[in-house]
XYZ file of C-alpha atoms in Angstrom:
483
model
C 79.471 44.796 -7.022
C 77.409 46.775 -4.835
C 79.173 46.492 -0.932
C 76.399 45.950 1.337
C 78.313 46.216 4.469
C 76.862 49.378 5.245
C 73.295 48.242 4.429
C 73.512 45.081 6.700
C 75.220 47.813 9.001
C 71.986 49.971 9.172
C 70.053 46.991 9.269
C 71.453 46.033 12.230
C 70.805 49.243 13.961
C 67.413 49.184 13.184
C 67.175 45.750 14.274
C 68.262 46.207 17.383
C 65.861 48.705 17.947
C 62.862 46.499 17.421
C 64.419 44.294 19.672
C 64.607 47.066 22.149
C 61.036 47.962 21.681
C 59.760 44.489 22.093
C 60.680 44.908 25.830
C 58.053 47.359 26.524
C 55.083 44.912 25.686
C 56.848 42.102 28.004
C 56.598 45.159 30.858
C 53.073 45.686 29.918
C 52.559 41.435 30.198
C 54.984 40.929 33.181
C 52.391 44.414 35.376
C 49.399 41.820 33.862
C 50.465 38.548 35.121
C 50.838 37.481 31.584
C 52.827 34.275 30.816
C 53.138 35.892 27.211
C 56.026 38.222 28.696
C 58.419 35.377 27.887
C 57.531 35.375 23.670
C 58.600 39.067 23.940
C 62.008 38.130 25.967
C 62.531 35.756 23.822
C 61.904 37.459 20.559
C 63.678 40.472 21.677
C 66.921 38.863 22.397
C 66.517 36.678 19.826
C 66.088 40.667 17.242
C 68.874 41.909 19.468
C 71.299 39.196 18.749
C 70.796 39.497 15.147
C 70.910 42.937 15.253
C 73.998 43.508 17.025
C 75.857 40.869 14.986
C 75.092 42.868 11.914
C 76.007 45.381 13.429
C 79.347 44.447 15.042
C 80.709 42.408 11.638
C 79.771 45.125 9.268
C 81.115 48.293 10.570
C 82.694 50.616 7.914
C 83.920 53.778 7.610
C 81.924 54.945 5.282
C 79.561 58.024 6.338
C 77.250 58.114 3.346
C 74.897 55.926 0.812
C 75.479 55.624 -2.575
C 71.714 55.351 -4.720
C 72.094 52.107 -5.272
C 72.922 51.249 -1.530
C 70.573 53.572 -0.677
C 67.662 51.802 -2.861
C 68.331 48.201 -1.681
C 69.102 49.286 2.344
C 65.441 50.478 1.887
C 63.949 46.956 0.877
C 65.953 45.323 2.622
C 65.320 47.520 5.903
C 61.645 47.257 5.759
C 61.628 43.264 4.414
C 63.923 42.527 7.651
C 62.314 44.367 10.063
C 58.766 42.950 9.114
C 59.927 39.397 9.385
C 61.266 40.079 12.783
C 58.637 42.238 14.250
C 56.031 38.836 13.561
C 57.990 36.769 15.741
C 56.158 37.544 18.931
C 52.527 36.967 16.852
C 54.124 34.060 15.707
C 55.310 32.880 19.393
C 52.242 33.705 21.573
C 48.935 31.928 21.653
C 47.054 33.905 19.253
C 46.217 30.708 16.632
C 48.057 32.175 13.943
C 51.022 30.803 11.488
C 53.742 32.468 10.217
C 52.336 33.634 7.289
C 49.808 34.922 9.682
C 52.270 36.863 11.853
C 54.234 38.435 8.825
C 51.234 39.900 7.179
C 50.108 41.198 10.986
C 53.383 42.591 11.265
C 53.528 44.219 7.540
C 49.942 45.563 8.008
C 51.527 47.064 11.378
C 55.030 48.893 10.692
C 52.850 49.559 6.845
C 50.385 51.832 9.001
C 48.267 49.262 6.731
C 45.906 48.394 10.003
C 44.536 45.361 8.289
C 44.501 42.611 11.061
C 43.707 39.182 11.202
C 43.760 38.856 15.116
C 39.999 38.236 16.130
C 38.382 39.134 19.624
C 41.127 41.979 20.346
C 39.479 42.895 23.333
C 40.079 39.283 25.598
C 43.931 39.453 24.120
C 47.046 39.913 26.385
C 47.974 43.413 27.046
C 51.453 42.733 25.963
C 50.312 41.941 22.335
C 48.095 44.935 22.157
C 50.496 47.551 22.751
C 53.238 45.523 20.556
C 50.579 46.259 17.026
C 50.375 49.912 18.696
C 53.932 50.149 18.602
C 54.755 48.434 15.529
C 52.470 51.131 13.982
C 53.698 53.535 15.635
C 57.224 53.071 14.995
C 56.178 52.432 10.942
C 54.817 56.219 11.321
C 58.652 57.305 11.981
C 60.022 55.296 9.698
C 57.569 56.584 6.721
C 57.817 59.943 7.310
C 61.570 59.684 6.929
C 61.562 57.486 4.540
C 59.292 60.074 2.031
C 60.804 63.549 3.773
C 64.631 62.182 3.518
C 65.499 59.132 1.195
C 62.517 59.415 -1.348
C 63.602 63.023 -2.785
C 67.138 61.845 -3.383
C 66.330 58.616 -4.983
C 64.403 61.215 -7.580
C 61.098 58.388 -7.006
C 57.490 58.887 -8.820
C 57.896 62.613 -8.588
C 59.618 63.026 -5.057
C 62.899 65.299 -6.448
C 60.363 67.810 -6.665
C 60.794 67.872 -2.694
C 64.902 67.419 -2.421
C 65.714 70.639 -0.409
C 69.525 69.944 -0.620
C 72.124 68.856 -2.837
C 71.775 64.580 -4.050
C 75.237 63.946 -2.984
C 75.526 60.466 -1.770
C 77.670 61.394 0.838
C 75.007 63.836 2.760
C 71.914 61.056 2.432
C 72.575 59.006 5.934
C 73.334 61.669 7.835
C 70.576 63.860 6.062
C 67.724 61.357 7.368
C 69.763 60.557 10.913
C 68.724 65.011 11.361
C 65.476 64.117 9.865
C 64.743 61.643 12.651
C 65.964 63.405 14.993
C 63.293 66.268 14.302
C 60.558 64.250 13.579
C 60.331 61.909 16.126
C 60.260 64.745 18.396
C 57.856 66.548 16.783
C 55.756 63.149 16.377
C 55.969 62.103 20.255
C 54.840 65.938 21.201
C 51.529 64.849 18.912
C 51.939 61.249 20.300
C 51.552 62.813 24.282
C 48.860 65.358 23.288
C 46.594 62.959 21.523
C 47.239 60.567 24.462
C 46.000 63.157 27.029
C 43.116 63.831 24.792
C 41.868 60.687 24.675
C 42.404 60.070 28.557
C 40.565 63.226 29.599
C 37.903 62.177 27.366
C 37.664 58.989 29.268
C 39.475 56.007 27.931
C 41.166 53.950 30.040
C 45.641 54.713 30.707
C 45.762 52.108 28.119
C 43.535 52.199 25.717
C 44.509 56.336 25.310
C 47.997 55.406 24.839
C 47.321 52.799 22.592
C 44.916 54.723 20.555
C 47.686 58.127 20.082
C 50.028 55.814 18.846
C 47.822 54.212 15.914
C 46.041 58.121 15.573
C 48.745 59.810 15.102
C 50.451 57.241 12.471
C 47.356 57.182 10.854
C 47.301 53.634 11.048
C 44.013 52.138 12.540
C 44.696 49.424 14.840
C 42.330 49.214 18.062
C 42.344 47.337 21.277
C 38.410 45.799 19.999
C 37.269 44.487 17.601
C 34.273 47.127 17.134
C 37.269 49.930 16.896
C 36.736 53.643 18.141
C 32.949 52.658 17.776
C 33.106 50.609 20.954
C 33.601 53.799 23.114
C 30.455 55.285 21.722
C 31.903 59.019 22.138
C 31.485 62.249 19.958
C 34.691 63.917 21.743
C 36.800 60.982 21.508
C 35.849 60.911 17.799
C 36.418 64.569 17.399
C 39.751 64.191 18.640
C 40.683 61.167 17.095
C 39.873 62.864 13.660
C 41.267 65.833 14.849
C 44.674 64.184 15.186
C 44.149 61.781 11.816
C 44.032 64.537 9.467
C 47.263 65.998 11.685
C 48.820 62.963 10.776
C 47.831 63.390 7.130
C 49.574 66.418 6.553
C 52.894 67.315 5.353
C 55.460 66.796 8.486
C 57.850 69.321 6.489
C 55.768 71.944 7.519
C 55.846 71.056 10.583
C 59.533 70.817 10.778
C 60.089 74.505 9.625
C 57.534 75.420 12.098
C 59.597 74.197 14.815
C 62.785 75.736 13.711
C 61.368 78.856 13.904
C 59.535 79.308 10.348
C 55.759 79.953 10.913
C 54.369 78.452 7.312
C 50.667 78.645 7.153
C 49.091 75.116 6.519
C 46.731 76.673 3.876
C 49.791 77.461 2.016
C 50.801 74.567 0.784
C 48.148 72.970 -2.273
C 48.419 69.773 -1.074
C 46.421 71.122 2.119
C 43.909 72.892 0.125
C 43.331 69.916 -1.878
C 43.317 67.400 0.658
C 40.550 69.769 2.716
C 38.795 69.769 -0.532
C 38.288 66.004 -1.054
C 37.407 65.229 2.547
C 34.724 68.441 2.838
C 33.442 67.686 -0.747
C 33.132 63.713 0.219
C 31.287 64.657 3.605
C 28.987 66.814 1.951
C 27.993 64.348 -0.967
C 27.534 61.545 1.669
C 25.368 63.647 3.359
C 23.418 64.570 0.903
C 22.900 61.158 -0.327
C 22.200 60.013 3.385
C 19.911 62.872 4.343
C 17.493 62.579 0.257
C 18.046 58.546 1.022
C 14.452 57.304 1.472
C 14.037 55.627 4.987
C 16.835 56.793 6.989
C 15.303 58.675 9.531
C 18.158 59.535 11.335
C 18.810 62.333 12.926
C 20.792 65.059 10.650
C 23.589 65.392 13.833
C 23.810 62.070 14.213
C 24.335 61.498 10.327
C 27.211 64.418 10.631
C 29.189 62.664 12.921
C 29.189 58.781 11.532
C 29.701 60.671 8.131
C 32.453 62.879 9.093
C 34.337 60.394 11.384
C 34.431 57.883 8.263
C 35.703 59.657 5.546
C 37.982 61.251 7.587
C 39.630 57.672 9.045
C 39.642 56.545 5.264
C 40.762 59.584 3.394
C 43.211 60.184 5.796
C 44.284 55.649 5.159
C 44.149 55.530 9.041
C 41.353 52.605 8.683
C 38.848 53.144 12.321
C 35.329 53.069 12.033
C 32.293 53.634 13.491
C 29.653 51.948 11.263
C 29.459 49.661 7.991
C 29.542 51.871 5.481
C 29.776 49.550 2.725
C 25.932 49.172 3.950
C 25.192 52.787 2.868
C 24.446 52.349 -0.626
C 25.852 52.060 -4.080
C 26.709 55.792 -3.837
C 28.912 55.544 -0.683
C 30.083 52.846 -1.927
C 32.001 54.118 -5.065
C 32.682 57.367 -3.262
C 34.817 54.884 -0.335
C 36.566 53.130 -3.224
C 37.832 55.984 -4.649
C 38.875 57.414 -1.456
C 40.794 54.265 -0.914
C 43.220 55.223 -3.779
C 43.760 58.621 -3.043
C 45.695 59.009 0.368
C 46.701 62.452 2.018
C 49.474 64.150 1.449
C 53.036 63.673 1.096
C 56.003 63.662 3.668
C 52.945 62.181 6.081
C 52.068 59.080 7.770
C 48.657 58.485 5.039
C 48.834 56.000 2.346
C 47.603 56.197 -1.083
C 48.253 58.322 -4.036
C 48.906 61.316 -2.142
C 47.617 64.581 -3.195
C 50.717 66.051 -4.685
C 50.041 63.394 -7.690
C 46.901 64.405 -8.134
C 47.644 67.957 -8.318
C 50.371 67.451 -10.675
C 48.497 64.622 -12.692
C 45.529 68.067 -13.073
C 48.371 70.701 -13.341
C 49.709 69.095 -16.468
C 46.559 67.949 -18.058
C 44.771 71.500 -17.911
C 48.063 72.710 -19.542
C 48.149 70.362 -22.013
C 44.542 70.419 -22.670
C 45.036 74.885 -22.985
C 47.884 74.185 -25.655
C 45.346 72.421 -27.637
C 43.477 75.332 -27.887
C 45.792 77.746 -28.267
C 49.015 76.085 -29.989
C 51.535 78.750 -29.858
C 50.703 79.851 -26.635
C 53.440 78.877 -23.590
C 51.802 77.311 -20.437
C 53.614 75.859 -17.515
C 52.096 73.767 -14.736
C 53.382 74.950 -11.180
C 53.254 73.188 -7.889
C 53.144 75.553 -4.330
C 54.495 78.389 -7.127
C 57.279 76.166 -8.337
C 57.426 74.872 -12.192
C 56.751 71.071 -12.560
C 59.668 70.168 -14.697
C 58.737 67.780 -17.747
C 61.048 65.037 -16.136
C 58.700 65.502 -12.887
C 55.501 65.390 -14.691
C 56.799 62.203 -16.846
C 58.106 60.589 -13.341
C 54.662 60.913 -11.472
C 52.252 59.970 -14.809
C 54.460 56.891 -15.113
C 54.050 56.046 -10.970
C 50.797 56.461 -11.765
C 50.139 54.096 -14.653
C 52.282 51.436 -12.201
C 49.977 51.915 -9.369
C 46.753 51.429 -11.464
C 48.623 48.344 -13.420
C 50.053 46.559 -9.563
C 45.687 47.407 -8.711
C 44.432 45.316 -11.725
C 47.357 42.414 -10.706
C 46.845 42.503 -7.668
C 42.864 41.853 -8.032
C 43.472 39.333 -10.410
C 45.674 37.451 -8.038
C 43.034 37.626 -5.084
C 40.310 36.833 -7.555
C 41.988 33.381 -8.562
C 41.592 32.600 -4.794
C 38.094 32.624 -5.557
C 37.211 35.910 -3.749
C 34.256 37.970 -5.009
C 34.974 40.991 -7.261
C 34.400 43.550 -4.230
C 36.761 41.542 -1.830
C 39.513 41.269 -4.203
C 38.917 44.851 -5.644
C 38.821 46.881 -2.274
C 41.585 44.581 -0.598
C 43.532 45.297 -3.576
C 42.999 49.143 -2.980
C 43.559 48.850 0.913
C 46.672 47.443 0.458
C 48.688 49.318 -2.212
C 46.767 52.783 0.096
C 47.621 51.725 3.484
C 44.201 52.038 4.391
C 43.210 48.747 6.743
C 39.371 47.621 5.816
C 38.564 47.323 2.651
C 34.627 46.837 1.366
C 32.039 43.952 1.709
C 30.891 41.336 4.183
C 34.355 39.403 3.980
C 36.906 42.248 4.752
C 34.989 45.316 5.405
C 34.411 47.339 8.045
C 32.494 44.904 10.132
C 35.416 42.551 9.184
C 38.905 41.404 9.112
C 41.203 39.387 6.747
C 41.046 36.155 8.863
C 39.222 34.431 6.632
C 41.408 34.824 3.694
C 44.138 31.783 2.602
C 47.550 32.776 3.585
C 48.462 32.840 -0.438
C 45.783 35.868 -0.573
C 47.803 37.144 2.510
C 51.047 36.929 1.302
C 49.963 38.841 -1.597
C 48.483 41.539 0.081
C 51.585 42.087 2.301
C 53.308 42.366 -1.208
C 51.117 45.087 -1.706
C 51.289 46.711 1.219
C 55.307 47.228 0.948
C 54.767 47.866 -3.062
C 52.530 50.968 -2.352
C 54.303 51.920 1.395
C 57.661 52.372 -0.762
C 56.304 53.754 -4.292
C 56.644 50.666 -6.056
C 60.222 52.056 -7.421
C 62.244 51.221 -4.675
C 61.489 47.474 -4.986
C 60.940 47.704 -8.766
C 64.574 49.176 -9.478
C 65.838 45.849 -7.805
C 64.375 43.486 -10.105
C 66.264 45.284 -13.188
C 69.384 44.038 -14.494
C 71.128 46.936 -14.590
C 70.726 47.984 -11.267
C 73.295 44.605 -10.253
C 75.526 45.665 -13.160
C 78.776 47.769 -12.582
């Protein structure tokens, strides 16, 4: 029997966190005259009761995680947390249900920045900040969830990654460091992008706001037209400036600040990620610029190009224009970059591109032993072998992903969605990217519209491809219960 006194123990913590953060937005409503300050009191206290009873009635000596603790204290952490963290969506007069709330809140602390809150602009100031700091809170959480827990639980590929030993007894207070680092190295991004934005000329609170869902990589706005609504080249040059910061590996970043100056360009997942976002903006610009009847002007096409496939390739989700309104071409070319995310140990969604790499590492090497049988080719990764039991891990993530794509588009087709809806929402979901394609959810669009069934299913996506489909998998297998 699996003791989850330490997992309800950690839950608690983290719990009363949340609750702790809800008290910022009932500042932000309380400086607004806002009668919506009292949802947030009362949700917070409400989190922080909860919290702290968990807390307080399941303290153990224990200093460590055993895998299987480890696996279900990650579920269980991010399941908890969401359905607490909708409470004040729930509570407030925003017209929406539960079911409403949960997927708002999934979508937030996801990165997912799918919304179905309409007219953001004439909404409290509380609630506003509260999806900016859902998101930006998520941000934390991912990044230690992939750089920490990920590598020891040996997920889709991830021991590739494990810089230490796997004992059990080193995996709390391996991710406690983790956070520590990170989060500092996140709010230093956090304050810069902020003081870009101001200087730029957004409003105190739409800057702050808009560092926390930039640097997460997450994509919620305070309008409903997004960044688009400021109508500024250097606020979009430093919002994608700080996106693809986002979607880059935070280890780096890490050894960077203790002292170890790694070149970005080192890494392949870098070189591959620049790659795919250069090679998309050129292709979409070709397309635009040879498109008959789009006379505009080549800068101009640049910079609604550039700004796009950044937001999406990096999963953060803004936009400037409705690009599913570009053509077939950009179409297809969006969809795929819906699936493939940035890289790992970031904030970004998706595939990531150390899959990808090792998906075309092995199959060049398998496709030279075909042509020379006795010959002895190994696949490397950043100059280190891919093991076969690495290779096997992230083929067979990858065959889960494509199968929990085709499931979940059946599931949103039987609500009688249109193939594009149910196919891009699909996509968005399991990538963390926020709009998907078409009139009904694209970038013009939200998921209002959609029956809370359709919802619910697309928050189960969201956590499936947030956590790497194992760590919820693993709990639905008998053995894992079994002594």
């Amino acid at each position: 029997m699996i003791d989850i006194r330490p997992i309800l123990q950690v839950a608690g913590i983290l719990l009363t966190t949340l609750a702790l953060a809800m008290f910022l937005p009932m500042v932000a409503d309380i400086v607004e005259d806002n009668d919506d300050w009292q949802v947030f009191l009362g949700a917070g206290f409400l989190t922080l009761f909860v919290g702290m009873a968990l807390f307080l009635t399941n303290r153990t000596g224990a200093t460590g995680l055993t895998v299987r603790q480890a696996f279900l204290l990650t579920a269980v952490a991010w399941l908890v947390l969401c359905a607490f963290a909708a409470l004040p969506f729930a509570f407030a007069d925003l017209g929406l249900d539960y079911a409403d709330a949960f997927f708002e809140a999934v979508a937030g602390l996801t990165t997912t920045g799918a919304t179905v809150v309409t007219d953001l602009q004439s909404r409290p100031a509380g609630i506003l900040l509260w999806r900016a700091v859902l998101q930006w809170m998520g941000g934390i959480g991912i990044i230690v969830t992939a750089v920490a827990v990920l590598p020891m639980l040996r997920i889709a590929g991830m021991q590739l990654f494990s810089t230490e030993s796997s004992d059990q007894e080193k995996m709390l207070p391996r991710a406690v460091r983790i956070a520590v680092v990170i989060t500092t190295i996140y709010g230093v991004f956090s304050v810069l992008c902020f003081l870009s934005y101001w200087v730029a000329g957004m409003t105190s609170f739409d800057a702050m706001t808009h560092a926390m869902t930039t640097v997460s990589t997450a994509g919620f706005s305070t309008h409903d037209e997004s960044i688009a609504v400021f109508n500024s080249t250097r606020i979009e040059v430093i919002a994608m400036v700080f996106m693809v910061l986002g979607a880059l590996p935070f280890v780096i970043y890490m050894q960077m600040a203790r002292g170890r100056f790694v070149p970005l360009w080192r890494d392949v997942q870098v070189r591959l990620f620049s790659a795919v976002v250069i090679g998309a903006i050129v292709l979409l610009m070709l397309q635009r610029v040879l498109a008959a009847g789009d006379d505009t002007s080549f800068w101009i096409l640049l910079r609604e190009v550039s700004f796009n496939v950044v937001a999406i390739a990096t999963s953060t989700g803004y936009v400037t224009e409705d690009f599913s309104a570009w053509g077939g071409f950009a179409t297809a070319l969006f969809f795929i970059l819906l699936f493939m995310g940035g890289c790992t140990g970031s904030t970004a969604g998706g595939i990531k591109m150390f899959r990808i790499h090792v998906l075309a590492a092995t199959l060049y090497t398998q496709l030279r032993k075909l042509t020379q049988p006795h010959g002895v080719f190994v696949a490397h990764y950043n100059n280190v072998q891919i093991s076969d039991q690495v290779a096997q891990s992230v083929t067979t993530f990858l065959v889960i992903f494509v199968a929990g794509f085709f499931v979940l588009t059946a599931g949103l087709s039987a609500h009688d969605l249109d193939f594009i809806t149910s196919a891009s929402g699909a996509a968005a979901a399991l990538g963390n990217i926020g709009p998907g394609l078409g009139p009904v959810i694209g970038p013009s669009s939200n998921y209002a519209s959609l029956p809370d069934s359709a919802k619910l299913m697309l928050c189960a996506g969201m956590l499936l491809g947030r956590l790497e489909f194992f760590t919820i998998l693993v709990l639905l297998t008998p053995n894992f219960w079994r002594e």
